[in-house]
Each structure stands twice: as C-alpha cells, then as structure tokens.
PDB file of C-alpha atoms in Angstrom:
ATOM      1  CA  MET U   1     -12.945   5.030   0.416  1.00 44.00           C
ATOM      2  CA  SER U   2     -15.283   4.127  -2.406  1.00 47.00           C
ATOM      3  CA  GLU U   3     -14.218   0.508  -2.665  1.00 43.00           C
ATOM      4  CA  PHE U   4     -15.835  -0.009  -6.039  1.00 46.00           C
ATOM      5  CA  SER U   5     -13.975   2.882  -7.680  1.00 87.00           C
ATOM      6  CA  VAL U   6     -10.623   1.859  -6.143  1.00 95.00           C
ATOM      7  CA  ARG U   7     -11.203  -1.780  -7.009  1.00 95.00           C
ATOM      8  CA  ASP U   8     -12.160  -0.837 -10.574  1.00 95.00           C
ATOM      9  CA  PHE U   9      -9.059   1.364 -10.851  1.00 96.00           C
ATOM     10  CA  TYR U  10      -6.716  -1.495  -9.972  1.00 97.00           C
ATOM     11  CA  ASP U  11      -8.693  -4.203 -11.769  1.00 96.00           C
ATOM     12  CA  GLU U  12      -8.336  -2.165 -14.951  1.00 96.00           C
ATOM     13  CA  LEU U  13      -4.691  -1.305 -14.275  1.00 97.00           C
ATOM     14  CA  ALA U  14      -3.600  -4.839 -13.338  1.00 97.00           C
ATOM     15  CA  ARG U  15      -2.666  -5.913 -16.880  1.00 96.00           C
ATOM     16  CA  ASP U  16      -0.645  -2.733 -17.477  1.00 96.00           C
ATOM     17  CA  TYR U  17       0.816  -2.037 -14.028  1.00 97.00           C
ATOM     18  CA  HIS U  18       4.313  -3.223 -14.948  1.00 96.00           C
ATOM     19  CA  LEU U  19       4.420  -0.669 -17.776  1.00 94.00           C
ATOM     20  CA  MET U  20       4.880   2.120 -15.217  1.00 94.00           C
ATOM     21  CA  PHE U  21       8.420   0.799 -14.638  1.00 94.00           C
ATOM     22  CA  ARG U  22      11.362   0.940 -17.009  1.00 91.00           C
ATOM     23  CA  ASP U  23      12.227  -2.567 -15.764  1.00 94.00           C
ATOM     24  CA  TRP U  24       9.626  -4.107 -13.456  1.00 96.00           C
ATOM     25  CA  ASP U  25      11.756  -7.124 -12.502  1.00 96.00           C
ATOM     26  CA  ALA U  26      14.629  -4.840 -11.519  1.00 96.00           C
ATOM     27  CA  SER U  27      12.230  -2.817  -9.368  1.00 96.00           C
ATOM     28  CA  VAL U  28      10.948  -5.998  -7.710  1.00 97.00           C
ATOM     29  CA  ALA U  29      14.504  -6.913  -6.726  1.00 96.00           C
ATOM     30  CA  TYR U  30      15.400  -3.370  -5.611  1.00 97.00           C
ATOM     31  CA  GLN U  31      12.282  -2.908  -3.446  1.00 96.00           C
ATOM     32  CA  ALA U  32      12.686  -6.324  -1.836  1.00 95.00           C
ATOM     33  CA  GLY U  33      16.266  -5.471  -0.992  1.00 96.00           C
ATOM     34  CA  VAL U  34      15.338  -2.260   0.817  1.00 97.00           C
ATOM     35  CA  LEU U  35      12.216  -3.560   2.561  1.00 98.00           C
ATOM     36  CA  GLY U  36      13.956  -6.837   3.369  1.00 97.00           C
ATOM     37  CA  GLU U  37      16.648  -4.873   5.179  1.00 97.00           C
ATOM     38  CA  PHE U  38      13.987  -3.216   7.339  1.00 98.00           C
ATOM     39  CA  VAL U  39      12.670  -6.703   8.169  1.00 98.00           C
ATOM     40  CA  ARG U  40      16.162  -8.011   8.953  1.00 97.00           C
ATOM     41  CA  GLN U  41      17.049  -5.061  11.170  1.00 96.00           C
ATOM     42  CA  GLY U  42      13.702  -5.115  12.954  1.00 97.00           C
ATOM     43  CA  LEU U  43      13.081  -8.841  13.359  1.00 97.00           C
ATOM     44  CA  GLY U  44      16.262 -10.733  12.529  1.00 96.00           C
ATOM     45  CA  PRO U  45      17.288 -12.807   9.498  1.00 88.00           C
ATOM     46  CA  GLY U  46      14.129 -14.920   9.402  1.00 85.00           C
ATOM     47  CA  PRO U  47      12.503 -16.252   7.409  1.00 97.00           C
ATOM     48  CA  GLN U  48       9.585 -14.156   8.664  1.00 98.00           C
ATOM     49  CA  ARG U  49       5.856 -14.413   8.069  1.00 98.00           C
ATOM     50  CA  VAL U  50       5.016 -11.325   5.989  1.00 98.00           C
ATOM     51  CA  LEU U  51       1.670  -9.948   4.839  1.00 98.00           C
ATOM     52  CA  ASP U  52       1.622  -7.523   1.937  1.00 98.00           C
ATOM     53  CA  CYS U  53      -1.885  -6.142   2.431  1.00 98.00           C
ATOM     54  CA  SER U  54      -1.827  -4.033  -0.758  1.00 98.00           C
ATOM     55  CA  CYS U  55       0.170  -6.410  -2.909  1.00 98.00           C
ATOM     56  CA  GLY U  56      -1.017  -5.280  -6.333  1.00 98.00           C
ATOM     57  CA  ILE U  57       0.711  -7.425  -8.958  1.00 98.00           C
ATOM     58  CA  GLY U  58       3.454  -8.393  -6.476  1.00 98.00           C
ATOM     59  CA  THR U  59       6.021  -5.604  -6.805  1.00 98.00           C
ATOM     60  CA  GLN U  60       7.087  -5.945  -3.157  1.00 98.00           C
ATOM     61  CA  ALA U  61       5.738  -9.393  -2.241  1.00 98.00           C
ATOM     62  CA  ILE U  62       7.432 -11.431  -4.980  1.00 98.00           C
ATOM     63  CA  GLY U  63      10.903 -10.189  -4.120  1.00 98.00           C
ATOM     64  CA  LEU U  64      10.387 -10.782  -0.394  1.00 98.00           C
ATOM     65  CA  ALA U  65       9.133 -14.310  -1.127  1.00 98.00           C
ATOM     66  CA  SER U  66      12.106 -14.965  -3.391  1.00 97.00           C
ATOM     67  CA  ALA U  67      14.362 -13.900  -0.517  1.00 96.00           C
ATOM     68  CA  GLY U  68      12.944 -16.757   1.563  1.00 97.00           C
ATOM     69  CA  HIS U  69      10.250 -15.066   3.633  1.00 98.00           C
ATOM     70  CA  ARG U  70       6.839 -16.721   3.978  1.00 98.00           C
ATOM     71  CA  VAL U  71       4.781 -14.067   2.233  1.00 98.00           C
ATOM     72  CA  VAL U  72       1.024 -13.782   1.748  1.00 98.00           C
ATOM     73  CA  GLY U  73      -0.413 -11.108  -0.518  1.00 98.00           C
ATOM     74  CA  SER U  74      -3.837  -9.511  -0.338  1.00 98.00           C
ATOM     75  CA  ASP U  75      -5.359  -6.755  -2.412  1.00 98.00           C
ATOM     76  CA  LEU U  76      -8.740  -5.117  -2.964  1.00 97.00           C
ATOM     77  CA  SER U  77      -8.392  -5.993  -6.659  1.00 97.00           C
ATOM     78  CA  PRO U  78      -8.991  -9.667  -7.483  1.00 98.00           C
ATOM     79  CA  ALA U  79      -7.328  -9.137 -10.879  1.00 98.00           C
ATOM     80  CA  ALA U  80      -4.173  -7.718  -9.311  1.00 98.00           C
ATOM     81  CA  ALA U  81      -3.983 -10.409  -6.617  1.00 98.00           C
ATOM     82  CA  ALA U  82      -4.406 -13.171  -9.205  1.00 98.00           C
ATOM     83  CA  ARG U  83      -1.687 -11.687 -11.387  1.00 98.00           C
ATOM     84  CA  ALA U  84       0.670 -11.418  -8.380  1.00 98.00           C
ATOM     85  CA  ALA U  85       0.311 -15.142  -7.704  1.00 98.00           C
ATOM     86  CA  ALA U  86       0.880 -15.988 -11.377  1.00 98.00           C
ATOM     87  CA  GLU U  87       3.914 -13.700 -11.677  1.00 98.00           C
ATOM     88  CA  ALA U  88       5.451 -15.341  -8.601  1.00 98.00           C
ATOM     89  CA  VAL U  89       5.038 -18.819 -10.098  1.00 98.00           C
ATOM     90  CA  ALA U  90       6.552 -17.613 -13.385  1.00 97.00           C
ATOM     91  CA  ARG U  91       9.653 -16.546 -11.402  1.00 96.00           C
ATOM     92  CA  GLY U  92       9.998 -19.808  -9.511  1.00 96.00           C
ATOM     93  CA  SER U  93       8.485 -18.525  -6.281  1.00 96.00           C
ATOM     94  CA  ARG U  94       5.278 -19.082  -4.325  1.00 96.00           C
ATOM     95  CA  LEU U  95       2.905 -16.311  -3.270  1.00 98.00           C
ATOM     96  CA  PRO U  96      -0.513 -17.238  -1.862  1.00 98.00           C
ATOM     97  CA  THR U  97      -2.888 -14.328  -2.468  1.00 98.00           C
ATOM     98  CA  ALA U  98      -6.390 -13.282  -1.489  1.00 98.00           C
ATOM     99  CA  ALA U  99      -8.763 -10.586  -2.688  1.00 98.00           C
ATOM    100  CA  ALA U 100      -9.360  -8.636   0.528  1.00 98.00           C
ATOM    101  CA  ASP U 101     -10.115  -5.112   1.720  1.00 97.00           C
ATOM    102  CA  MET U 102      -7.361  -3.881   4.054  1.00 97.00           C
ATOM    103  CA  ARG U 103     -10.085  -2.569   6.395  1.00 98.00           C
ATOM    104  CA  ARG U 104     -11.323  -6.152   6.892  1.00 97.00           C
ATOM    105  CA  LEU U 105      -8.293  -8.416   6.690  1.00 98.00           C
ATOM    106  CA  PRO U 106      -9.381 -12.106   6.646  1.00 97.00           C
ATOM    107  CA  PHE U 107      -6.473 -13.430   8.710  1.00 98.00           C
ATOM    108  CA  ALA U 108      -6.162 -14.784  12.243  1.00 98.00           C
ATOM    109  CA  ASP U 109      -4.898 -12.722  15.165  1.00 98.00           C
ATOM    110  CA  GLY U 110      -1.106 -12.608  15.376  1.00 98.00           C
ATOM    111  CA  ALA U 111      -0.667 -14.470  12.085  1.00 98.00           C
ATOM    112  CA  PHE U 112       2.256 -12.351  10.803  1.00 98.00           C
ATOM    113  CA  ASP U 113       5.627 -11.084  11.952  1.00 98.00           C
ATOM    114  CA  ALA U 114       5.585  -8.123   9.561  1.00 98.00           C
ATOM    115  CA  ILE U 115       3.107  -6.221   7.390  1.00 98.00           C
ATOM    116  CA  VAL U 116       3.917  -4.230   4.266  1.00 98.00           C
ATOM    117  CA  CYS U 117       1.543  -1.582   2.908  1.00 98.00           C
ATOM    118  CA  ALA U 118       3.522   0.063   0.121  1.00 98.00           C
ATOM    119  CA  ASP U 119       3.231   2.151  -3.041  1.00 96.00           C
ATOM    120  CA  ASN U 120       1.016   4.866  -1.531  1.00 98.00           C
ATOM    121  CA  SER U 121      -1.866   2.449  -0.965  1.00 98.00           C
ATOM    122  CA  LEU U 122      -3.041   3.658   2.452  1.00 98.00           C
ATOM    123  CA  PRO U 123      -4.040   7.163   1.192  1.00 98.00           C
ATOM    124  CA  HIS U 124      -6.822   5.586  -0.868  1.00 97.00           C
ATOM    125  CA  LEU U 125      -8.679   5.564   2.463  1.00 97.00           C
ATOM    126  CA  LEU U 126     -10.427   8.923   2.492  1.00 96.00           C
ATOM    127  CA  SER U 127     -11.726   9.168   6.072  1.00 97.00           C
ATOM    128  CA  GLY U 128     -10.317   8.813   9.556  1.00 97.00           C
ATOM    129  CA  GLU U 129     -12.768   5.999  10.230  1.00 98.00           C
ATOM    130  CA  ASP U 130     -11.547   3.929   7.290  1.00 97.00           C
ATOM    131  CA  LEU U 131      -7.899   4.658   8.015  1.00 98.00           C
ATOM    132  CA  GLY U 132      -8.368   3.686  11.641  1.00 98.00           C
ATOM    133  CA  ALA U 133     -10.145   0.460  10.674  1.00 98.00           C
ATOM    134  CA  ALA U 134      -7.282  -0.554   8.400  1.00 98.00           C
ATOM    135  CA  LEU U 135      -4.560   0.208  10.950  1.00 98.00           C
ATOM    136  CA  LEU U 136      -6.378  -1.567  13.778  1.00 98.00           C
ATOM    137  CA  GLY U 137      -6.815  -4.577  11.499  1.00 98.00           C
ATOM    138  CA  MET U 138      -3.125  -4.598  10.640  1.00 98.00           C
ATOM    139  CA  ARG U 139      -2.256  -4.423  14.321  1.00 98.00           C
ATOM    140  CA  ARG U 140      -4.618  -7.295  15.082  1.00 98.00           C
ATOM    141  CA  VAL U 141      -2.993  -9.702  12.614  1.00 98.00           C
ATOM    142  CA  LEU U 142       0.552  -8.826  13.746  1.00 98.00           C
ATOM    143  CA  ARG U 143       2.252 -10.800  16.495  1.00 97.00           C
ATOM    144  CA  ASP U 144       3.469  -9.057  19.636  1.00 97.00           C
ATOM    145  CA  ASP U 145       6.290  -6.649  18.708  1.00 96.00           C
ATOM    146  CA  GLY U 146       5.571  -7.271  15.029  1.00 98.00           C
ATOM    147  CA  LEU U 147       6.771  -4.787  12.411  1.00 98.00           C
ATOM    148  CA  LEU U 148       4.589  -2.459  10.313  1.00 98.00           C
ATOM    149  CA  MET U 149       6.037  -0.865   7.152  1.00 98.00           C
ATOM    150  CA  VAL U 150       4.035   1.773   5.265  1.00 98.00           C
ATOM    151  CA  THR U 151       5.313   3.728   2.260  1.00 98.00           C
ATOM    152  CA  VAL U 152       3.576   6.848   0.922  1.00 98.00           C
ATOM    153  CA  ARG U 153       4.271   9.820  -1.314  1.00 98.00           C
ATOM    154  CA  ASP U 154       5.963  12.864   0.189  1.00 98.00           C
ATOM    155  CA  TYR U 155       2.679  14.636   0.788  1.00 98.00           C
ATOM    156  CA  ASP U 156       4.219  17.285   3.021  1.00 98.00           C
ATOM    157  CA  GLU U 157       5.880  18.675  -0.085  1.00 97.00           C
ATOM    158  CA  ALA U 158       2.886  17.975  -2.342  1.00 98.00           C
ATOM    159  CA  ARG U 159       0.528  19.855  -0.036  1.00 98.00           C
ATOM    160  CA  ARG U 160       2.828  22.886  -0.293  1.00 97.00           C
ATOM    161  CA  ALA U 161       3.385  22.688  -4.051  1.00 97.00           C
ATOM    162  CA  ARG U 162      -0.050  21.335  -5.115  1.00 98.00           C
ATOM    163  CA  PRO U 163       1.275  19.796  -8.350  1.00 98.00           C
ATOM    164  CA  ALA U 164      -1.128  19.491 -11.261  1.00 98.00           C
ATOM    165  CA  ALA U 165       0.675  16.599 -12.938  1.00 98.00           C
ATOM    166  CA  THR U 166       3.561  14.147 -12.660  1.00 97.00           C
ATOM    167  CA  PRO U 167       6.454  13.962 -15.129  1.00 96.00           C
ATOM    168  CA  PRO U 168       5.954  11.366 -17.867  1.00 96.00           C
ATOM    169  CA  GLN U 169       7.619   7.985 -17.405  1.00 95.00           C
ATOM    170  CA  VAL U 170       8.678   6.018 -20.467  1.00 96.00           C
ATOM    171  CA  SER U 171       9.098   2.261 -20.634  1.00 95.00           C
ATOM    172  CA  GLU U 172      10.165   0.100 -23.564  1.00 93.00           C
ATOM    173  CA  THR U 173       8.102  -2.831 -24.817  1.00 92.00           C
ATOM    174  CA  ASN U 174       8.385  -5.122 -27.827  1.00 90.00           C
ATOM    175  CA  ASP U 175       5.798  -2.912 -29.530  1.00 90.00           C
ATOM    176  CA  GLY U 176       7.510   0.385 -28.731  1.00 94.00           C
ATOM    177  CA  LYS U 177       7.527   3.017 -25.999  1.00 95.00           C
ATOM    178  CA  VAL U 178       4.767   3.303 -23.385  1.00 97.00           C
ATOM    179  CA  VAL U 179       4.237   6.694 -21.741  1.00 97.00           C
ATOM    180  CA  THR U 180       2.669   6.985 -18.262  1.00 97.00           C
ATOM    181  CA  PHE U 181       1.703  10.202 -16.465  1.00 98.00           C
ATOM    182  CA  GLN U 182      -0.882  11.526 -14.000  1.00 98.00           C
ATOM    183  CA  LEU U 183      -3.084  14.601 -13.690  1.00 98.00           C
ATOM    184  CA  TRP U 184      -4.000  15.724 -10.162  1.00 98.00           C
ATOM    185  CA  HIS U 185      -7.197  17.678  -9.455  1.00 97.00           C
ATOM    186  CA  TRP U 186      -7.071  19.064  -5.910  1.00 97.00           C
ATOM    187  CA  HIS U 187     -10.236  19.298  -3.784  1.00 96.00           C
ATOM    188  CA  GLU U 188     -11.167  22.518  -2.044  1.00 96.00           C
ATOM    189  CA  ASP U 189     -10.044  21.090   1.309  1.00 95.00           C
ATOM    190  CA  GLY U 190      -6.447  21.092   0.014  1.00 96.00           C
ATOM    191  CA  GLU U 191      -5.944  17.549   1.365  1.00 97.00           C
ATOM    192  CA  ARG U 192      -7.568  15.266  -1.186  1.00 97.00           C
ATOM    193  CA  TYR U 193      -7.241  15.075  -4.945  1.00 97.00           C
ATOM    194  CA  ASP U 194      -8.708  13.166  -7.859  1.00 96.00           C
ATOM    195  CA  LEU U 195      -6.091  11.425  -9.976  1.00 96.00           C
ATOM    196  CA  GLU U 196      -6.332  10.663 -13.675  1.00 96.00           C
ATOM    197  CA  HIS U 197      -3.821   7.992 -14.641  1.00 97.00           C
ATOM    198  CA  PHE U 198      -2.886   8.049 -18.342  1.00 98.00           C
ATOM    199  CA  GLN U 199      -1.023   5.417 -20.314  1.00 98.00           C
ATOM    200  CA  LEU U 200      -0.220   5.888 -23.987  1.00 97.00           C
ATOM    201  CA  VAL U 201       0.351   2.455 -25.492  1.00 96.00           C
ATOM    202  CA  PRO U 202       1.526   2.031 -29.109  1.00 95.00           C
ATOM    203  CA  ALA U 203      -1.137   0.626 -31.418  1.00 93.00           C
ATOM    204  CA  GLU U 204       0.051   0.198 -35.027  1.00 87.00           C
ATOM    205  CA  ASP U 205       0.490   3.768 -36.342  1.00 89.00           C
ATOM    206  CA  THR U 206      -1.323   5.503 -33.459  1.00 95.00           C
ATOM    207  CA  TRP U 207      -1.709   5.399 -29.660  1.00 96.00           C
ATOM    208  CA  ASP U 208      -4.125   3.523 -27.442  1.00 96.00           C
ATOM    209  CA  VAL U 209      -4.905   5.999 -24.639  1.00 97.00           C
ATOM    210  CA  ARG U 210      -5.894   4.260 -21.381  1.00 97.00           C
ATOM    211  CA  VAL U 211      -7.289   6.432 -18.591  1.00 97.00           C
ATOM    212  CA  ARG U 212      -8.142   5.313 -15.040  1.00 96.00           C
ATOM    213  CA  ARG U 213      -9.417   7.530 -12.224  1.00 96.00           C
ATOM    214  CA  THR U 214      -9.260   7.357  -8.444  1.00 96.00           C
ATOM    215  CA  THR U 215      -8.989   9.613  -5.363  1.00 96.00           C
ATOM    216  CA  TYR U 216      -6.289  10.023  -2.707  1.00 97.00           C
ATOM    217  CA  TRP U 217      -5.962  11.667   0.703  1.00 97.00           C
ATOM    218  CA  ALA U 218      -2.641  13.538   0.768  1.00 98.00           C
ATOM    219  CA  LEU U 219      -1.735  12.630   4.348  1.00 98.00           C
ATOM    220  CA  THR U 220       1.179  14.516   5.869  1.00 98.00           C
ATOM    221  CA  ARG U 221       3.704  12.699   8.047  1.00 98.00           C
ATOM    222  CA  SER U 222       2.218  14.209  11.196  1.00 98.00           C
ATOM    223  CA  GLN U 223      -1.311  13.160  10.211  1.00 98.00           C
ATOM    224  CA  LEU U 224      -0.327   9.573   9.434  1.00 98.00           C
ATOM    225  CA  THR U 225       1.823   9.369  12.569  1.00 98.00           C
ATOM    226  CA  GLU U 226      -1.197  10.387  14.651  1.00 98.00           C
ATOM    227  CA  PHE U 227      -3.393   7.718  13.106  1.00 98.00           C
ATOM    228  CA  VAL U 228      -0.743   5.008  13.506  1.00 98.00           C
ATOM    229  CA  ALA U 229      -0.220   5.960  17.154  1.00 98.00           C
ATOM    230  CA  GLY U 230      -3.979   6.086  17.706  1.00 97.00           C
ATOM    231  CA  ALA U 231      -4.236   2.487  16.501  1.00 97.00           C
ATOM    232  CA  GLY U 232      -1.831   1.432  19.259  1.00 97.00           C
ATOM    233  CA  PHE U 233       1.488   1.175  17.431  1.00 98.00           C
ATOM    234  CA  THR U 234       4.728   2.258  19.096  1.00 98.00           C
ATOM    235  CA  ASP U 235       8.308   3.100  18.039  1.00 97.00           C
ATOM    236  CA  ILE U 236       6.972   5.061  15.050  1.00 98.00           C
ATOM    237  CA  THR U 237       9.853   6.188  12.830  1.00 98.00           C
ATOM    238  CA  TRP U 238      10.019   7.923   9.464  1.00 98.00           C
ATOM    239  CA  HIS U 239      12.808   7.028   7.032  1.00 98.00           C
ATOM    240  CA  SER U 240      13.539   9.425   4.179  1.00 97.00           C
ATOM    241  CA  PRO U 241      14.496   8.185   0.706  1.00 97.00           C
ATOM    242  CA  GLU U 242      17.966   9.597   1.319  1.00 97.00           C
ATOM    243  CA  SER U 243      18.456   7.490   4.454  1.00 96.00           C
ATOM    244  CA  SER U 244      16.678   4.283   3.400  1.00 97.00           C
ATOM    245  CA  GLY U 245      17.332   4.094  -0.327  1.00 96.00           C
ATOM    246  CA  TYR U 246      13.606   3.550  -0.953  1.00 96.00           C
ATOM    247  CA  TYR U 247      11.858   5.733  -3.503  1.00 96.00           C
ATOM    248  CA  GLN U 248       9.163   6.927  -1.060  1.00 97.00           C
ATOM    249  CA  PRO U 249       9.215   7.928   2.625  1.00 98.00           C
ATOM    250  CA  VAL U 250       8.844   4.809   4.790  1.00 98.00           C
ATOM    251  CA  LEU U 251       7.080   4.670   8.155  1.00 98.00           C
ATOM    252  CA  THR U 252       7.995   1.804  10.465  1.00 98.00           C
ATOM    253  CA  ALA U 253       6.242   0.987  13.747  1.00 98.00           C
ATOM    254  CA  ARG U 254       5.914  -1.875  16.217  1.00 98.00           C
ATOM    255  CA  ARG U 255       2.944  -3.706  17.603  1.00 96.00           C
ATOM    256  CA  GLY U 256       2.956  -3.742  21.389  1.00 81.00           C
ATOM    257  CA  ASP U 257       2.187  -6.613  23.742  1.00 75.00           C
ATOM    258  CA  ARG U 258      -1.349  -8.014  23.403  1.00 64.00           C
ATOM    259  CA  ARG U 259      -1.852  -7.600  27.146  1.00 59.00           C
ATOM    260  CA  GLY U 260      -2.342  -3.899  26.419  1.00 54.00           C
ATOM    261  CA  ASP U 261      -5.074  -4.454  23.823  1.00 58.00           C
ATOM    262  CA  ARG U 262      -8.017  -3.761  26.147  1.00 47.00           C
ATOM    263  CA  ARG U 263      -6.400  -0.534  27.320  1.00 43.00           C
ATOM    264  CA  ASP U 264      -5.480   0.467  23.742  1.00 48.00           C
ATOM    265  CA  ARG U 265      -9.038  -0.050  22.510  1.00 46.00           C
ATOM    266  CA  SER U 266     -10.376   2.071  25.335  1.00 43.00           C
ATOM    267  CA  ALA U 267      -7.938   4.857  24.492  1.00 43.00           C
ATOM    268  CA  ALA U 268      -8.849   4.628  20.811  1.00 43.00           C
ATOM    269  CA  ALA U 269     -12.482   5.285  21.655  1.00 36.00           C
ATOM    270  CA  GLY U 270     -11.577   8.872  22.444  1.00 38.00           C
ATOM    271  CA  GLY U 271      -9.791   9.515  19.161  1.00 41.00           C
ATOM    272  CA  ALA U 272     -10.157   9.289  15.416  1.00 39.00           C
ATOM    273  CA  VAL U 273     -10.473   5.497  15.507  1.00 36.00           C
ATOM    274  CA  ALA U 274     -13.392   5.463  17.943  1.00 32.00           C
ATOM    275  CA  HIS U 275     -15.866   4.283  15.340  1.00 30.00           C
ATOM    276  CA  VAL U 276     -13.857   1.146  14.544  1.00 30.00           C
ATOM    277  CA  ALA U 277     -12.623   0.135  17.988  1.00 28.00           C
ATOM    278  CA  ARG U 278     -14.884  -2.907  17.886  1.00 25.00           C
ATOM    279  CA  ARG U 279     -12.590  -4.327  15.172  1.00 27.00           C
ATOM    280  CA  GLY U 280      -9.497  -3.708  17.253  1.00 29.00           C
ATOM    281  CA  PRO U 281      -6.653  -6.040  18.095  1.00 26.00           C
ATOM    282  CA  GLY U 282      -7.450  -8.917  20.388  1.00 28.00           C
ATOM    283  CA  ASP U 283     -10.929  -9.491  18.922  1.00 29.00           C
ATOM    284  CA  THR U 284     -11.739 -13.156  18.450  1.00 25.00           C
ATOM    285  CA  ALA U 285     -11.382 -14.603  14.975  1.00 28.00           C
ATOM    286  CA  ARG U 286     -14.425 -14.016  12.807  1.00 29.00           C
ATOM    287  CA  PRO U 287     -15.925 -16.610  10.422  1.00 29.00           C
ATOM    288  CA  GLY U 288     -14.069 -16.696   7.123  1.00 34.00           C
ATOM    289  CA  MET U 289     -10.698 -15.714   8.526  1.00 33.00           C
ATOM    290  CA  ILE U 290      -7.701 -17.298   6.874  1.00 37.00           C
ATOM    291  CA  ALA U 291      -5.129 -18.982   9.080  1.00 34.00           C
ATOM    292  CA  VAL U 292      -1.576 -18.706   7.757  1.00 40.00           C
TER     293      VAL U 292
END
C-alpha cells in the first residue's frame, strides 16, 4: 500500500464522504444494526469493547457506539478520523478516534473484544506482506476468542466480469443533486485496479467535478480466507448479503487462545505473513501504544 496516496484519497474525500449515501444517517443505523447483531451473536449482549480500525467518518462506529458499545475508531486519514469524532458528538454519542495505519495499530494487546474493518478497506493493502501485517496486528489487539469482522466487495464476481465502472449514485442536498460514480482501470495481473472516484457537486449553474484516485487489490474469498487463517484466526465464516442483510459479503473469524501465539507465529513464518511475524500477537506493548 502506498500510504500517502491512500491517506490523500481519504483526506480529500472526508468532507464529501456522506454524499455517497442517499441518507447517511439511515445507513449508519442500518449498518450498526447488522454488524451489532454479529457482535451479539458472537460475544453476547455486551456492551463490548470494539475497534473500528478503518472508521472513516464513522459510518459503522457511530451506530455501534450509539447502541452502547465502547467503540474506538482509527483510520489512516486524520481528516476522516477527526470528522468521525465530531459527527459522533453531534449525534449525542462519544467516539474516541486516532489517526493510525491498520498495519501498525497503536493499541495494547487484548484491548478489544471485537474488531470491525468494513467498507472494502482491507483491499487497499496491495501486498501479502502488508495484508499479513494488518491481520496479525488485529489479532494482537483482540482478546482471546475475540471477534473479527471484515467486509469487502464481491471480488469473485468482479474478477470474472472486470467491470469498467460502477452505476451512478444520486444523493439530494440543499443545493441540489450530487452524483457519485467510479471508473475502474484493471492492471495486467487481473487482480488489482486503479480507481477514479468522481463526484459531481452542483455549483450555481454548473458542476464542481471532484476526482480522487486510489488502488485496490481485488481479493477473492479464497485468497482473503487464506490470509486470515495464516494470521492465526479460526472459525472463519463468510456471510452473503442475502443471509446477513449487509450490503457487502462479511467475513467473521475468532482469535484463538494466546497460549498458541508462539506456535502460530512459527507457522506464519512459512507462509505469506513470514515477513511480518515479528509484529505478531503476543508481542510486548511498544512505546506509543494506546491503552483502552
């Protein structure tokens, strides 16, 4: 992942992110309802300690916090993380946030009962090394038997169809309609693509055209399952939109007992996460870690 390009993408998008939704507040409530049910079924009624490690402007985190969970948000984009905290306050909730790279989470071992990584955030990581680092870090900050929830696009279908664009989405504002769409430029490897994100915002008698660019790795379910298993997670399950009610496929997995950490790190050394095993679960807290 080129952290500067991804950070720039979301820093620039932070002020306009809600415009991708017809009704952002309704989406906040809907997503919290679905993800909150995964938390309830997996861990009990709570409240639970939840980390949203790709919180953006709070689309998942605010609703979970409003439902009573003790939620912390982190995001690579300082602008997005700051807006998430402000949006939570504006809705009568509390959401501590931090600007943090998901490959280097600044939290203590076992600090959370559940981790959310939603809205197709994980595929911004473009190499097995980076993906492994992020997943090992998530496992480290989860408690024993903690719950991981990852949502991504249906890339199995996208890899077959290789779409060139997404359908336009239209939202209403006080100034008129805002149109959002994407262009996808596939790499020769057939797995990664450059995305151009367009927003047409009304500006008097014309349009303000806002374009942001980033890159994704179109990970299939089998690829992501392999990486999650390689990081030491168990009970890996995929939930389709039809079965879960969520708008993207959802992967859930559990963190095993910490007594297996030494063995899990040794096993990881032989796989795709070998290069990042030194950051694996069970490592002692590093300076600058945030206790929650």
